Structures are given as C-alpha cells and as structure tokens.
Short mmCIF file of C-alpha atoms and ligand atoms in Angstrom, two decimals:
data_model
loop_
_atom_site.label_atom_id
_atom_site.label_comp_id
_atom_site.label_asym_id
_atom_site.label_seq_id
_atom_site.Cartn_x
_atom_site.Cartn_y
_atom_site.Cartn_z
CA UNK A 1 19.16 -22.30 10.13
CA UNK A 2 21.75 -19.25 10.52
CA UNK A 3 19.53 -16.12 10.59
CA UNK A 4 20.97 -14.44 7.06
CA UNK A 5 19.31 -11.19 8.19
CA UNK A 6 21.84 -10.75 10.88
CA UNK A 7 24.39 -9.93 8.50
CA UNK A 8 26.84 -6.82 10.10
CA UNK A 9 24.90 -4.58 7.80
CA UNK A 10 21.59 -5.14 8.52
CA UNK A 11 22.49 -4.83 12.09
CA UNK A 12 24.13 -1.50 11.64
CA UNK A 13 21.43 -0.23 9.02
CA UNK A 14 18.58 -1.36 11.08
CA UNK A 15 19.62 -2.56 14.41
CA UNK A 16 17.75 -1.13 17.64
CA UNK A 17 19.45 -0.62 21.36
CA UNK A 18 19.07 -3.37 23.52
CA UNK A 19 18.48 -5.80 20.62
CA UNK A 20 20.12 -9.37 20.96
CA UNK A 21 21.87 -10.23 18.27
CA UNK A 22 23.89 -13.31 16.96
CA UNK A 23 26.72 -12.46 14.99
CA UNK A 24 29.25 -14.39 12.80
CA UNK A 25 32.37 -12.78 11.32
CA UNK A 26 36.19 -12.78 11.09
CA UNK A 27 38.37 -11.14 13.64
CA UNK A 28 40.15 -8.12 12.18
CA UNK A 29 41.87 -7.03 15.27
CA UNK A 30 41.32 -7.93 19.12
CA UNK A 31 43.07 -5.49 21.70
CA UNK A 32 43.32 -5.16 25.19
CA UNK A 33 41.82 -8.84 25.79
CA UNK A 34 38.35 -6.96 25.59
CA UNK A 35 37.83 -5.17 22.09
CA UNK A 36 37.54 -7.62 18.82
CA UNK A 37 36.69 -5.75 16.25
CA UNK A 38 34.72 -8.57 13.26
CA UNK A 39 33.89 -8.07 9.57
CA UNK A 40 31.46 -10.45 7.56
CA UNK A 41 32.09 -8.80 4.15
CA UNK A 42 28.24 -7.50 3.65
CA UNK A 43 29.45 -4.15 4.63
CA UNK A 44 32.73 -2.26 4.59
CA UNK A 45 32.07 -1.22 8.35
CA UNK A 46 33.22 -3.53 10.64
CA UNK A 47 31.62 -4.36 14.22
CA UNK A 48 33.01 -4.22 17.66
CA UNK A 49 32.27 -6.95 19.98
CA UNK A 50 33.02 -6.33 24.01
CA UNK A 51 33.86 -9.01 26.33
CA UNK A 52 34.85 -9.29 30.15
CA UNK A 53 38.29 -10.82 29.75
CA UNK A 54 37.46 -12.38 33.75
CA UNK A 55 34.75 -14.48 31.95
CA UNK A 56 37.69 -16.38 29.85
CA UNK A 57 40.91 -18.18 30.74
CA UNK A 58 43.98 -17.26 29.08
CA UNK A 59 43.81 -20.12 26.19
CA UNK A 60 40.56 -19.04 25.14
CA UNK A 61 41.69 -15.51 24.75
CA UNK A 62 44.52 -16.65 22.89
CA UNK A 63 42.42 -18.05 20.11
CA UNK A 64 41.39 -14.81 19.55
CA UNK A 65 43.21 -13.59 16.57
CA UNK A 66 43.18 -11.70 13.49
CA UNK A 67 41.45 -13.95 10.69
CA UNK A 68 39.87 -16.07 13.25
CA UNK A 69 36.31 -17.14 12.63
CA UNK A 70 34.05 -16.03 15.49
CA UNK A 71 30.21 -16.41 16.38
CA UNK A 72 28.94 -14.11 19.05
CA UNK A 73 25.78 -13.68 20.99
CA UNK A 74 24.90 -10.43 22.96
CA UNK A 75 23.42 -7.40 22.93
CA UNK A 76 23.64 -4.41 20.60
CA UNK A 77 24.45 -1.11 23.22
CA UNK A 78 25.17 2.15 22.49
CA UNK A 79 29.29 2.25 22.01
CA UNK A 80 31.50 4.52 24.27
CA UNK A 81 34.30 4.56 22.78
CA UNK A 82 34.65 6.45 19.16
CA UNK A 83 34.95 5.24 15.80
CA UNK A 84 31.54 3.75 16.06
CA UNK A 85 28.06 4.25 17.33
CA UNK A 86 27.27 0.93 18.81
CA UNK A 87 28.56 -2.13 19.65
CA UNK A 88 27.88 -5.56 20.76
CA UNK A 89 27.89 -7.15 24.46
CA UNK A 90 29.13 -10.35 24.46
CA UNK A 91 27.48 -13.06 26.08
CA UNK A 92 28.80 -15.95 24.48
CA UNK A 93 31.72 -16.37 22.18
CA UNK A 94 32.68 -18.83 20.00
CA UNK A 95 35.83 -19.40 18.39
CA UNK A 96 34.75 -21.51 15.07
CA UNK A 97 38.26 -21.25 13.44
CA UNK A 98 41.63 -19.91 14.73
CA UNK A 99 43.99 -18.30 12.59
CA UNK A 100 47.93 -19.11 13.46
CA UNK A 101 49.26 -15.57 13.58
CA UNK A 102 52.49 -16.93 13.15
CA UNK A 103 51.49 -18.05 9.73
CA UNK A 104 48.08 -16.21 8.57
CA UNK A 105 49.42 -13.61 5.93
CA UNK A 106 46.78 -10.90 6.01
CA UNK A 107 47.93 -9.03 9.24
CA UNK A 108 46.16 -5.61 10.45
CA UNK A 109 48.54 -3.61 8.12
CA UNK A 110 49.04 -2.33 4.44
CA UNK A 111 49.77 -5.41 2.12
CA UNK A 112 51.22 -4.56 -1.18
CA UNK A 113 49.05 -5.19 -3.76
CA UNK A 114 51.78 -8.13 -5.49
CA UNK A 115 51.73 -9.57 -2.28
CA UNK A 116 48.36 -10.21 -2.20
CA UNK A 117 47.67 -11.64 -5.47
CA UNK A 118 49.94 -14.21 -4.16
CA UNK A 119 47.56 -14.74 -1.44
CA UNK A 120 44.57 -14.18 -4.06
CA UNK A 121 42.11 -17.01 -1.65
CA UNK A 122 42.49 -14.89 1.60
CA UNK A 123 42.76 -11.24 -0.31
CA UNK A 124 38.99 -10.77 -0.11
CA UNK A 125 39.56 -10.63 3.74
CA UNK A 126 40.97 -7.00 3.38
CA UNK A 127 38.91 -4.27 3.16
CA UNK A 128 40.13 -3.18 -0.31
CA UNK A 129 39.28 -5.94 -1.68
CA UNK A 130 35.95 -6.21 0.33
CA UNK A 131 34.99 -2.96 -1.45
CA UNK A 132 36.07 -3.77 -4.77
CA UNK A 133 34.31 -7.05 -5.23
CA UNK A 134 31.05 -5.42 -3.42
CA UNK A 135 31.35 -2.89 -6.34
CA UNK A 136 31.65 -5.66 -8.58
CA UNK A 137 28.65 -7.26 -7.82
CA UNK A 138 26.48 -4.69 -7.91
CA UNK A 139 28.17 -3.32 -11.45
CA UNK A 140 27.02 -6.81 -12.87
CA UNK A 141 23.26 -6.68 -11.24
CA UNK A 142 23.26 -3.03 -12.88
CA UNK A 143 23.68 -4.73 -16.00
CA UNK A 144 21.03 -7.30 -15.95
CA UNK A 145 18.39 -4.90 -14.08
CA UNK A 146 19.68 -2.16 -17.16
CA UNK A 147 18.89 -4.47 -20.02
CA UNK A 148 15.76 -5.90 -18.18
CA UNK A 149 14.31 -2.21 -17.88
CA UNK A 150 14.74 -2.21 -21.64
CA UNK A 151 13.21 -5.27 -22.71
CA UNK A 152 16.32 -6.86 -24.16
CA UNK A 153 16.81 -10.77 -23.44
CA UNK A 154 19.48 -12.82 -21.87
CA UNK A 155 21.17 -15.50 -23.87
CA UNK A 156 23.84 -17.37 -22.86
CA UNK A 157 26.53 -18.00 -25.93
CA UNK A 158 28.69 -21.05 -25.83
CA UNK A 159 31.75 -20.76 -24.21
CA UNK A 160 33.14 -23.88 -26.50
CA UNK A 161 33.03 -22.93 -29.97
CA UNK A 162 33.48 -24.24 -33.37
CA UNK A 163 34.51 -21.07 -34.53
CA UNK A 164 38.28 -21.10 -35.49
CA UNK A 165 39.34 -17.25 -36.54
CA UNK A 166 37.35 -14.21 -36.31
CA UNK A 167 40.07 -11.46 -35.44
CA UNK A 168 39.14 -10.84 -32.10
CA UNK A 169 42.51 -12.84 -31.03
CA UNK A 170 44.45 -15.80 -30.24
CA UNK A 171 42.83 -18.90 -28.83
CA UNK A 172 42.68 -21.12 -26.33
CA UNK A 173 42.53 -24.94 -28.08
CA UNK A 174 39.76 -27.10 -26.73
CA UNK A 175 40.47 -31.06 -26.88
CA UNK A 176 40.73 -34.05 -25.23
CA UNK A 177 43.54 -35.81 -27.41
CA UNK A 178 46.43 -37.37 -25.44
CA UNK A 179 49.12 -34.67 -26.45
CA UNK A 180 51.79 -37.31 -26.06
CA UNK A 181 49.51 -39.36 -28.89
CA UNK A 182 47.87 -37.45 -31.07
CA UNK A 183 46.12 -38.99 -34.07
CA UNK A 184 47.15 -38.16 -37.51
CA UNK A 185 44.95 -37.91 -40.75
CA UNK A 186 46.99 -38.94 -44.07
CA UNK A 187 48.65 -35.81 -44.64
CA UNK A 188 50.51 -35.90 -41.29
CA UNK A 189 48.04 -33.00 -39.08
CA UNK A 190 46.28 -34.18 -35.88
CA UNK A 191 42.93 -35.67 -36.87
CA UNK A 192 40.77 -33.66 -35.18
CA UNK A 193 37.78 -35.79 -36.49
CA UNK A 194 39.14 -38.34 -33.37
CA UNK A 195 38.68 -35.13 -31.05
CA UNK A 196 35.93 -34.82 -28.62
CA UNK A 197 33.90 -32.95 -30.70
CA UNK A 198 34.89 -34.28 -33.87
CA UNK A 199 35.80 -31.26 -34.89
CA UNK A 200 38.85 -28.61 -34.19
CA UNK A 201 37.09 -26.46 -31.13
CA UNK A 202 38.11 -23.38 -28.76
CA UNK A 203 37.43 -21.30 -26.13
CA UNK A 204 35.31 -18.05 -27.24
CA UNK A 205 36.67 -15.18 -27.40
CA UNK A 206 33.32 -13.15 -28.00
CA UNK A 207 29.89 -14.23 -27.63
CA UNK A 208 28.68 -11.64 -31.07
CA UNK A 209 28.40 -13.91 -33.98
CA UNK A 210 26.05 -16.34 -32.08
CA UNK A 211 24.36 -13.18 -30.54
CA UNK A 212 23.68 -11.70 -33.77
CA UNK A 213 21.67 -15.13 -34.54
CA UNK A 214 19.24 -14.50 -31.55
CA UNK A 215 19.25 -10.99 -31.76
CA UNK A 216 17.97 -11.52 -35.61
CA UNK A 217 14.76 -13.39 -34.07
CA UNK A 218 13.92 -11.91 -30.64
CA UNK A 219 15.29 -8.43 -31.44
CA UNK A 220 17.27 -6.86 -28.09
CA UNK A 221 19.29 -9.42 -26.42
CA UNK A 222 22.25 -9.15 -24.45
CA UNK A 223 25.51 -11.41 -23.12
CA UNK A 224 27.22 -11.75 -19.95
CA UNK A 225 29.78 -14.03 -19.92
CA UNK A 226 33.40 -15.16 -20.08
CA UNK A 227 35.54 -14.92 -23.17
CA UNK A 228 39.43 -16.24 -23.45
CA UNK A 229 42.03 -14.84 -25.56
CA UNK A 230 45.45 -16.36 -25.72
CA UNK A 231 47.50 -13.07 -26.47
CA UNK A 232 50.66 -12.93 -24.38
CA UNK A 233 49.92 -9.55 -23.06
CA UNK A 234 51.43 -8.60 -19.89
CA UNK A 235 49.26 -5.38 -19.55
CA UNK A 236 47.73 -3.61 -16.63
CA UNK A 237 44.31 -4.47 -19.09
CA UNK A 238 44.48 -7.25 -20.90
CA UNK A 239 43.63 -10.69 -18.93
CA UNK A 240 43.31 -13.98 -20.99
CA UNK A 241 40.35 -15.13 -19.28
CA UNK A 242 37.65 -11.94 -18.63
CA UNK A 243 34.13 -11.54 -18.47
CA UNK A 244 32.48 -9.39 -21.22
CA UNK A 245 29.03 -7.94 -21.50
CA UNK A 246 27.56 -8.06 -25.38
CA UNK A 247 24.48 -6.60 -26.40
CA UNK A 248 22.92 -6.85 -30.46
CA UNK A 249 20.36 -5.04 -31.45
CA UNK A 250 18.45 -5.88 -34.46
CA UNK A 251 16.98 -2.74 -36.47
CA UNK A 252 19.58 -0.11 -35.27
CA UNK A 253 22.36 1.75 -36.71
CA UNK A 254 26.19 2.79 -35.51
CA UNK A 255 24.30 6.01 -34.15
CA UNK A 256 21.67 3.98 -31.62
CA UNK A 257 24.74 1.79 -31.05
CA UNK A 258 27.23 4.66 -29.74
CA UNK A 259 23.67 5.99 -28.29
CA UNK A 260 22.82 2.88 -26.05
CA UNK A 261 26.36 2.13 -24.79
CA UNK A 262 26.63 5.78 -23.62
CA UNK A 263 23.32 5.34 -21.88
CA UNK A 264 24.01 1.74 -20.75
CA UNK A 265 27.65 2.70 -19.25
CA UNK A 266 26.21 5.72 -17.48
CA UNK A 267 23.45 3.49 -15.95
CA UNK A 268 25.32 1.45 -14.68
CA UNK A 269 28.11 4.09 -13.15
CA UNK A 270 25.42 5.54 -11.57
CA UNK A 271 23.66 2.66 -9.88
CA UNK A 272 27.53 2.21 -8.30
CA UNK A 273 27.40 5.80 -6.90
CA UNK A 274 23.56 4.92 -5.58
CA UNK A 275 24.27 1.33 -3.87
CA UNK A 276 27.93 1.06 -2.89
CA UNK A 277 28.61 5.08 -1.66
CA UNK A 278 30.53 3.60 1.35
CA UNK A 279 32.55 1.40 -0.92
CA UNK A 280 33.11 4.41 -3.32
CA UNK A 281 34.10 7.01 -0.96
CA UNK A 282 36.94 4.26 0.73
CA UNK A 283 38.31 3.37 -2.23
CA UNK A 284 38.78 7.28 -3.38
CA UNK A 285 40.16 7.85 0.20
CA UNK A 286 42.62 5.14 -0.73
CA UNK A 287 43.37 6.91 -3.51
CA UNK A 288 44.18 10.45 -2.61
CA UNK A 289 46.25 8.41 0.12
CA UNK A 290 48.57 6.53 -3.16
CA UNK A 291 48.93 9.72 -4.60
CA UNK A 292 50.27 11.88 -2.00
CA UNK A 293 53.27 9.96 -2.75
CA UNK A 294 53.25 11.11 -6.53
CA UNK A 295 54.43 14.88 -7.48
CA UNK A 296 52.12 17.16 -8.22
CA UNK A 297 51.43 16.57 -11.68
CA UNK A 298 51.26 12.89 -11.46
CA UNK A 299 48.15 13.04 -9.38
CA UNK A 300 44.64 12.93 -10.84
CA UNK A 301 42.58 15.69 -11.25
CA UNK A 302 39.53 14.44 -10.20
CA UNK A 303 39.15 12.56 -7.09
CA UNK A 304 37.40 9.16 -7.64
CA UNK A 305 33.73 10.49 -7.18
CA UNK A 306 34.35 13.22 -8.75
CA UNK A 307 35.17 11.35 -11.85
CA UNK A 308 32.43 8.96 -11.82
CA UNK A 309 29.80 12.04 -11.43
CA UNK A 310 32.01 13.79 -14.41
CA UNK A 311 31.08 10.88 -16.51
CA UNK A 312 27.45 11.18 -16.13
CA UNK A 313 27.39 14.57 -16.07
CA UNK A 314 28.78 14.94 -19.78
CA UNK A 315 27.89 13.90 -23.43
CA UNK A 316 30.79 11.22 -24.63
CA UNK A 317 32.47 13.38 -27.29
CA UNK A 318 32.08 11.29 -30.51
CA UNK A 319 34.39 11.97 -33.54
CA UNK A 320 35.33 9.83 -36.81
CA UNK A 321 38.98 8.03 -36.65
CA UNK A 322 39.69 10.62 -39.55
CA UNK A 323 39.19 13.66 -37.12
CA UNK A 324 40.78 12.08 -34.72
CA UNK A 325 44.15 11.12 -36.53
CA UNK A 326 44.39 14.96 -37.22
CA UNK A 327 44.05 15.99 -33.87
CA UNK A 328 46.96 13.63 -33.39
CA UNK A 329 48.96 14.63 -36.04
CA UNK A 330 48.59 18.42 -34.71
CA UNK A 331 48.97 17.88 -30.84
CA UNK A 332 52.01 19.06 -29.13
CA UNK A 333 53.42 15.13 -28.53
CA UNK A 334 53.46 14.38 -32.23
CA UNK A 335 55.36 17.77 -32.95
CA UNK A 336 57.90 17.04 -30.13
CA UNK A 337 57.85 13.56 -31.90
CA UNK A 338 57.27 12.29 -27.92
CA UNK A 339 54.75 9.97 -29.38
CA UNK A 340 56.41 6.06 -29.53
CA UNK A 341 54.23 5.63 -32.74
CA UNK A 342 54.02 8.64 -35.09
CA UNK A 343 50.15 9.34 -35.64
CA UNK A 344 48.66 8.45 -39.51
CA UNK A 345 45.75 7.26 -41.40
CA UNK A 346 45.72 3.79 -41.60
CA UNK A 347 47.29 2.65 -38.00
CA UNK A 348 45.02 1.36 -35.61
CA UNK A 349 45.20 3.65 -32.50
CA UNK A 350 47.66 2.81 -29.67
CA UNK A 351 47.40 3.72 -25.69
CA UNK A 352 48.93 6.48 -26.23
CA UNK A 353 47.02 8.30 -28.72
CA UNK A 354 43.61 7.17 -26.66
CA UNK A 355 44.90 8.07 -23.62
CA UNK A 356 46.04 11.88 -25.40
CA UNK A 357 42.64 12.25 -26.66
CA UNK A 358 40.83 11.30 -23.79
CA UNK A 359 42.94 12.80 -21.07
CA UNK A 360 44.80 15.93 -22.53
CA UNK A 361 42.56 16.90 -25.50
CA UNK A 362 38.81 16.35 -24.81
CA UNK A 363 39.56 15.62 -21.26
CA UNK A 364 36.12 13.50 -21.39
CA UNK A 365 35.30 9.84 -22.46
CA UNK A 366 35.39 9.84 -26.13
CA UNK A 367 33.59 7.69 -29.08
CA UNK A 368 36.04 7.04 -32.10
CA UNK A 369 34.09 5.94 -35.30
CA UNK A 370 34.75 4.96 -38.91
CA UNK A 371 37.81 3.40 -38.53
CA UNK A 372 39.69 2.00 -41.73
CA UNK A 373 37.97 -1.66 -42.72
CA UNK A 374 41.64 -2.63 -42.84
CA UNK A 375 42.16 -2.84 -39.01
CA UNK A 376 38.64 -3.81 -37.99
CA UNK A 377 36.95 -7.08 -37.80
CA UNK A 378 35.18 -8.63 -41.30
CA UNK A 379 31.70 -8.08 -39.85
CA UNK A 380 31.84 -4.27 -39.97
CA UNK A 381 29.90 -2.93 -42.38
CA UNK A 382 31.17 -1.23 -44.66
CA UNK A 383 30.84 2.91 -45.34
CA UNK A 384 30.13 4.04 -48.60
CA UNK A 385 33.54 5.06 -49.05
CA UNK A 386 35.03 1.96 -49.50
CA UNK A 387 37.57 2.60 -46.86
CA UNK A 388 35.89 2.63 -43.15
CA UNK A 389 33.73 0.51 -41.44
CA UNK A 390 30.90 1.79 -39.04
CA UNK A 391 32.84 0.69 -35.64
CA UNK A 392 32.77 2.45 -32.71
CA UNK A 393 35.24 2.29 -29.89
CA UNK A 394 34.51 4.25 -26.41
CA UNK A 395 37.65 5.46 -24.94
CA UNK A 396 37.97 6.18 -21.01
CA UNK A 397 40.52 8.09 -19.03
CA UNK A 398 42.53 5.43 -17.25
CA UNK A 399 41.84 2.34 -18.91
CA UNK A 400 41.66 2.96 -22.37
CA UNK A 401 39.23 1.27 -24.59
CA UNK A 402 36.52 -0.33 -22.39
CA UNK A 403 34.01 -0.93 -25.33
CA UNK A 404 34.39 -2.46 -28.76
CA UNK A 405 31.48 -2.12 -31.42
CA UNK A 406 30.03 -2.33 -34.45
CA UNK A 407 27.00 -2.07 -37.20
CA UNK A 408 27.29 -5.18 -38.67
CA UNK A 409 27.37 -5.69 -42.46
CA UNK A 410 24.18 -7.40 -43.61
CA UNK A 411 24.69 -7.23 -47.38
CA UNK A 412 25.81 -11.04 -47.70
CA UNK A 413 27.52 -10.18 -51.38
CA UNK A 414 29.48 -7.23 -49.56
CA UNK A 415 30.06 -9.90 -46.40
CA UNK A 416 31.16 -12.49 -48.67
CA UNK A 417 33.56 -10.37 -50.41
CA UNK A 418 35.13 -9.35 -47.38
CA UNK A 419 35.42 -12.69 -45.93
CA UNK A 420 37.30 -13.90 -48.95
CA UNK A 421 39.59 -10.90 -48.67
CA UNK A 422 40.48 -11.23 -45.05
CA UNK A 423 40.86 -15.07 -45.02
CA UNK A 424 37.78 -15.84 -43.09
CA UNK A 425 36.31 -19.15 -43.88
CA UNK A 426 32.77 -18.47 -45.25
CA UNK A 427 32.46 -22.75 -45.11
CA UNK A 428 33.18 -23.00 -41.29
CA UNK A 429 31.17 -19.71 -40.61
CA UNK A 430 27.89 -20.99 -43.24
CA UNK A 431 25.34 -20.20 -40.37
CA UNK A 432 26.37 -16.20 -40.16
CA UNK A 433 26.39 -15.72 -43.58
CA UNK A 434 23.01 -17.66 -43.98
CA UNK A 435 21.52 -14.48 -41.60
CA UNK A 436 22.26 -12.27 -44.40
CA UNK A 437 20.26 -14.69 -46.97
CA UNK A 438 17.10 -15.56 -45.03
CA UNK A 439 15.39 -12.17 -43.51
CA UNK A 440 18.79 -9.99 -43.46
CA UNK A 441 18.44 -6.37 -41.59
CA UNK A 442 20.63 -3.56 -40.07
CA UNK A 443 21.74 -4.04 -36.92
CA UNK A 444 24.62 -2.95 -34.60
CA UNK A 445 26.07 -4.15 -31.04
CA UNK A 446 29.31 -3.65 -29.00
CA UNK A 447 31.42 -6.05 -26.25
CA UNK A 448 32.20 -4.36 -22.86
CA UNK A 449 34.91 -5.49 -21.25
CA UNK A 450 33.15 -6.16 -17.80
CA UNK A 451 36.74 -6.11 -15.63
CA UNK A 452 38.16 -2.64 -17.47
CA UNK A 453 34.60 -0.89 -16.27
CA UNK A 454 35.21 -2.46 -12.40
CA UNK A 455 38.67 -1.14 -12.73
CA UNK A 456 37.80 2.49 -13.87
CA UNK A 457 35.10 2.91 -10.99
CA UNK A 458 37.22 1.17 -8.34
CA UNK A 459 40.43 3.24 -9.59
CA UNK A 460 42.62 -0.10 -9.30
CA UNK A 461 45.52 0.59 -11.30
CA UNK A 462 45.67 -3.25 -12.46
CA UNK A 463 43.15 -5.31 -13.98
CA UNK A 464 44.39 -8.73 -12.00
CA UNK A 465 43.14 -6.85 -8.86
CA UNK A 466 39.16 -6.66 -10.04
CA UNK A 467 38.51 -10.03 -10.91
CA UNK A 468 38.91 -13.03 -7.77
CA UNK A 469 41.37 -15.18 -9.01
CA UNK A 470 43.42 -13.50 -12.77
CA UNK A 471 44.41 -16.01 -15.75
CA UNK A 472 47.39 -13.94 -17.27
CA UNK A 473 50.48 -15.21 -19.05
CA UNK A 474 52.03 -17.85 -16.66
CA UNK A 475 49.52 -18.04 -14.01
CA UNK A 476 46.87 -20.02 -13.70
CA UNK A 477 46.76 -20.40 -9.70
CA UNK A 478 43.78 -21.42 -7.66
P1 ATP B 501 42.29 -3.60 -26.49
O1 ATP B 501 42.66 -3.20 -28.01
O2 ATP B 501 42.26 -3.14 -25.40
O3 ATP B 501 43.13 -4.95 -26.35
P2 ATP B 501 40.30 -5.01 -28.19
O4 ATP B 501 39.75 -4.35 -28.95
O5 ATP B 501 41.09 -5.99 -28.62
O6 ATP B 501 41.33 -4.54 -27.17
P3 ATP B 501 37.72 -6.54 -28.54
O7 ATP B 501 37.71 -7.38 -29.13
O8 ATP B 501 37.00 -4.48 -29.30
O9 ATP B 501 38.99 -5.94 -27.54
O10 ATP B 501 36.77 -6.99 -26.89
C1 ATP B 501 35.54 -5.90 -26.56
C2 ATP B 501 36.13 -4.89 -25.40
O11 ATP B 501 36.70 -6.16 -24.23
C3 ATP B 501 37.36 -4.11 -25.00
O12 ATP B 501 37.02 -2.74 -25.70
C4 ATP B 501 37.75 -4.53 -23.81
O13 ATP B 501 37.31 -3.46 -23.36
C5 ATP B 501 37.52 -5.66 -23.49
N1 ATP B 501 38.82 -7.12 -23.61
C6 ATP B 501 39.55 -6.86 -24.84
N2 ATP B 501 40.29 -7.86 -24.26
C7 ATP B 501 40.62 -7.69 -23.14
C8 ATP B 501 41.31 -8.30 -22.21
N3 ATP B 501 42.62 -9.56 -22.74
N4 ATP B 501 41.35 -8.46 -20.96
C9 ATP B 501 40.32 -7.72 -20.57
N5 ATP B 501 39.51 -6.93 -21.38
C10 ATP B 501 39.67 -7.07 -22.56
MN1 MN B 502 38.40 -3.42 -29.93
#
C-alpha cells in the first residue's frame, strides 16, 4: 500500500535531511531538464525534485510536463536554490500519466476564473483552488467540531421531501413520471398518486422543519447537508444547489439564537485562521494583487486576515429591523436618492441596504432582528406588537446575509392562524403542527449558507468558485 503518511505536507513538516522518500504528485513546472516542481494537494507548498538529465533519454524527459502525474524515489536533501529549504535528490522516477502540453489547459500562468469554471474538473490542480478547497474542508470539519463540543447531535434530514411549499424558495420537482406520458387524474391534472412516492415530491430547500421535530426530542441538533433552490438568480451569492448548516435548539429564545450564531461563526473562522494559515496568507496576497488594478477607493480597507481577525475581535452589532430602516432613511445615499429601492418600513432589506449598514454605517457584522411578519416565513414567532416576528439575519461585509434564523412559533392557535393567512397547508404539514400539540415549548434555530462563509473566509467574489461543481441556471456540466 502507498504510505499515506508520505504526502508533501508531511515531508515538509517533519522530514529529516537524508531521509529516503517516495513521493507522488502532479507536475507544476519542469525546467532545465533538471528541476521538477510537483504538488499533491496536501499543502499549498510544492516540492522540488532534482534529477540528473544524463540518467534519462530524451523521449522520457519529454513525458515530463505540466500536469503529468509522477512518482519519485530518492533522498530528502537541503536545497541550494532559493525558494525552498529542502528538495528531493531523485534516484528513481516514473511518469504515471502524461499530460499533452498541446491540450492540457492548466498551464503555469494566470488563468481567469471564468476560464477555470469551464475546466472545473481540472481547476483543483491550480494553487488557488487547492487553497479554497482546503479551507472549505477545514470549515466543514470545524462545524462538526463546534457542535460536538457543545453537545449537539448531528441529524440527517431528508433531501427528497414531501413538503411542497414553506416559503424559502422555488423547489425542484422529483419525479419518475414520463414527461411525454404523464398520467392524468379526473380533473386533467398530473396524477401524482402514480408517481414514485405516490405524491408530489421535491428537493428540500431547508432541513429546518424536520430538524425541529428532532430538537423537540433530543434538545440540541444540527443538520449539514445539501439544499436546493430553483430560483432563477444569477448572482454572485446564489447557487441552485448549496450546503446549509442548520442548528435547532429546544428551550432557546432569539437572544440565545443570536448568541449561538455569533459564537459559532467566530469559532469556525478562528479554526481556519489557526489551521490554514498558509492558504489564507496566499489568498490574501492574491486579493491584494487583484486589487492593485482597482482605484484606491474601491480597494478593501482591510487585508483578508485582518478582516477575519476583525470579526473575531468585535461584537456583532445588534439592531432591530425598525432601527435599521431609520438608519437607512437618514443615510446619505437615501437623501441623495442613491438607493435603487428607497428604504421604507415593511420592505425586505435589499443587498444595497445590507451593504450600507455593514460596510458604511457600522463597519462591522450586523444582526438585524424583529422583521415585519409579512416578509418572513410562517413559522417565525409573532411578537406582542402583532406586526413583527422574532427573526434575525446575520449580515457580513461583501457577502451580505450569511445566516437567517428565528425563534419558532410554538403556540398552536397562533401558528394555525398564520398558516391559514399565508396559504400554508396544515393538512400537508400535519406532523409539524403536531409538535405544537404535544409537549410544545419555545425553540429557535438558524441556517448558515456554507458557501457564503467559504466565500467570506477565502475572499472569493463569486460563489461559483467556492464549491467544486456549481449548479446555477443553465449550468449542470460535470
Ligand atoms: P438571500 O436573501 O440571500 O437570497 P434567503 O433569505 O432566501 O437568502 P434563507 O432561506 O434565509 O435564505 O437561507 C438561509 C441561508 O442560506 C442564507 O442566509 C444564506 O446564507 C444561504 N442561502 C440562501 N439561498 C442561497 C443560495 N441560493 N445559494 C447559496 N446560499 C444561499
Ligand atoms: Mn434569509
């Protein structure tokens, strides 16, 4: 078996001079018929292999080019060149798989992100995507670690759901009916009784409703799984398939929910700062280089790691929706009529408003709570004013809304009335209503869009670049 311990990371971290090594990787560059730089994904760092050209014939040397897979056996030695402390003096080299330089698309030069999206199967070979994906993986691990440390149970809610509408967004239908021959019922509508599940089914937009049932038995639970939205949003912050983390806690009110959200987000950011320092340093430098091309006033005020540290060091500002609208109404852009949507009580906050609050007014992450009931989902707890609900959104610089959460309506009569008013079927959600019949209690939770936090931490401008195979309108290649 391959010695799984001998990846480049391990060799660089713990290797001793004169140690025999056997390494595998993909060629980044090959120069002077002598220096082969390889990477194996275990770290941002590359490893330099040094060969004696005389040991190989020309045909063999031609096989070594960017993208080729190689195996090398040799000895770890101090490097005389600059750029690396150690290198491998190769005694045995094998080219496992060539990469034709005429057609291999990932050359050692800067490629545009748009180009790399078309080559999404090979973009993980770039330094950039290696860094992003290592950060993504660490964040996912930190999510599980945080909840485990705090006694939460990991529950897996269904991906195929019988819930047809809950207000979170358009759904993708799941069906095995033949589109050219859909069975019809007496009224001429598709007869879903004949469908695979004997009813209409969709891909889930959120695991929350099912997670609530588990929280109301096991106390503290969370889900972390894929969710799907069929909206036609072609933005830099929306995907049709994204991963969501949804904790749900019994006997917790909205204040506790906000505390949890803040503590949780800080924990996972801190984890990555500690465990992915190299990746973050590289991503930070990349951003600085990118921004050099921009005029001074469009550059970030803080470098990437300073921005992350800033989030860790400061309390998130908490303001009510009503206060937020007041601030927006009195803002410079409102007075100069610069907002596309003039702020007024009752409207949903638009990205321009969220960005103003976070980036201009407070210059800090902001939690907005107590939104108008009419613009929020049916399950959010009604306040005594009869107009607002116990909802909260966490807003971050650059990416806007990163978390949406609420205290859930636990009063049976209030919930039923709300469902009636919003046209949510109590027959379909009978089991959700049951929770309010049997042992109901106040409880709260939230949803964190995983890709949004990966975007924030890596500083990537487009959400399509922080998930291996992005799904968005008219795009499901790979
Ligand atoms: P937005 O207003 O940004 O479209 P939303 O209010 O519709 O989001 P929620 O239903 O509150 O979203 O979902 C919870 C979280 O999931 C959001 O705070 C966000 O981080 C993330 N999220 C929502 N929609 C998407 C999407 N299409 N792609 C990626 N992440 C998303
Ligand atoms: Mn939301």
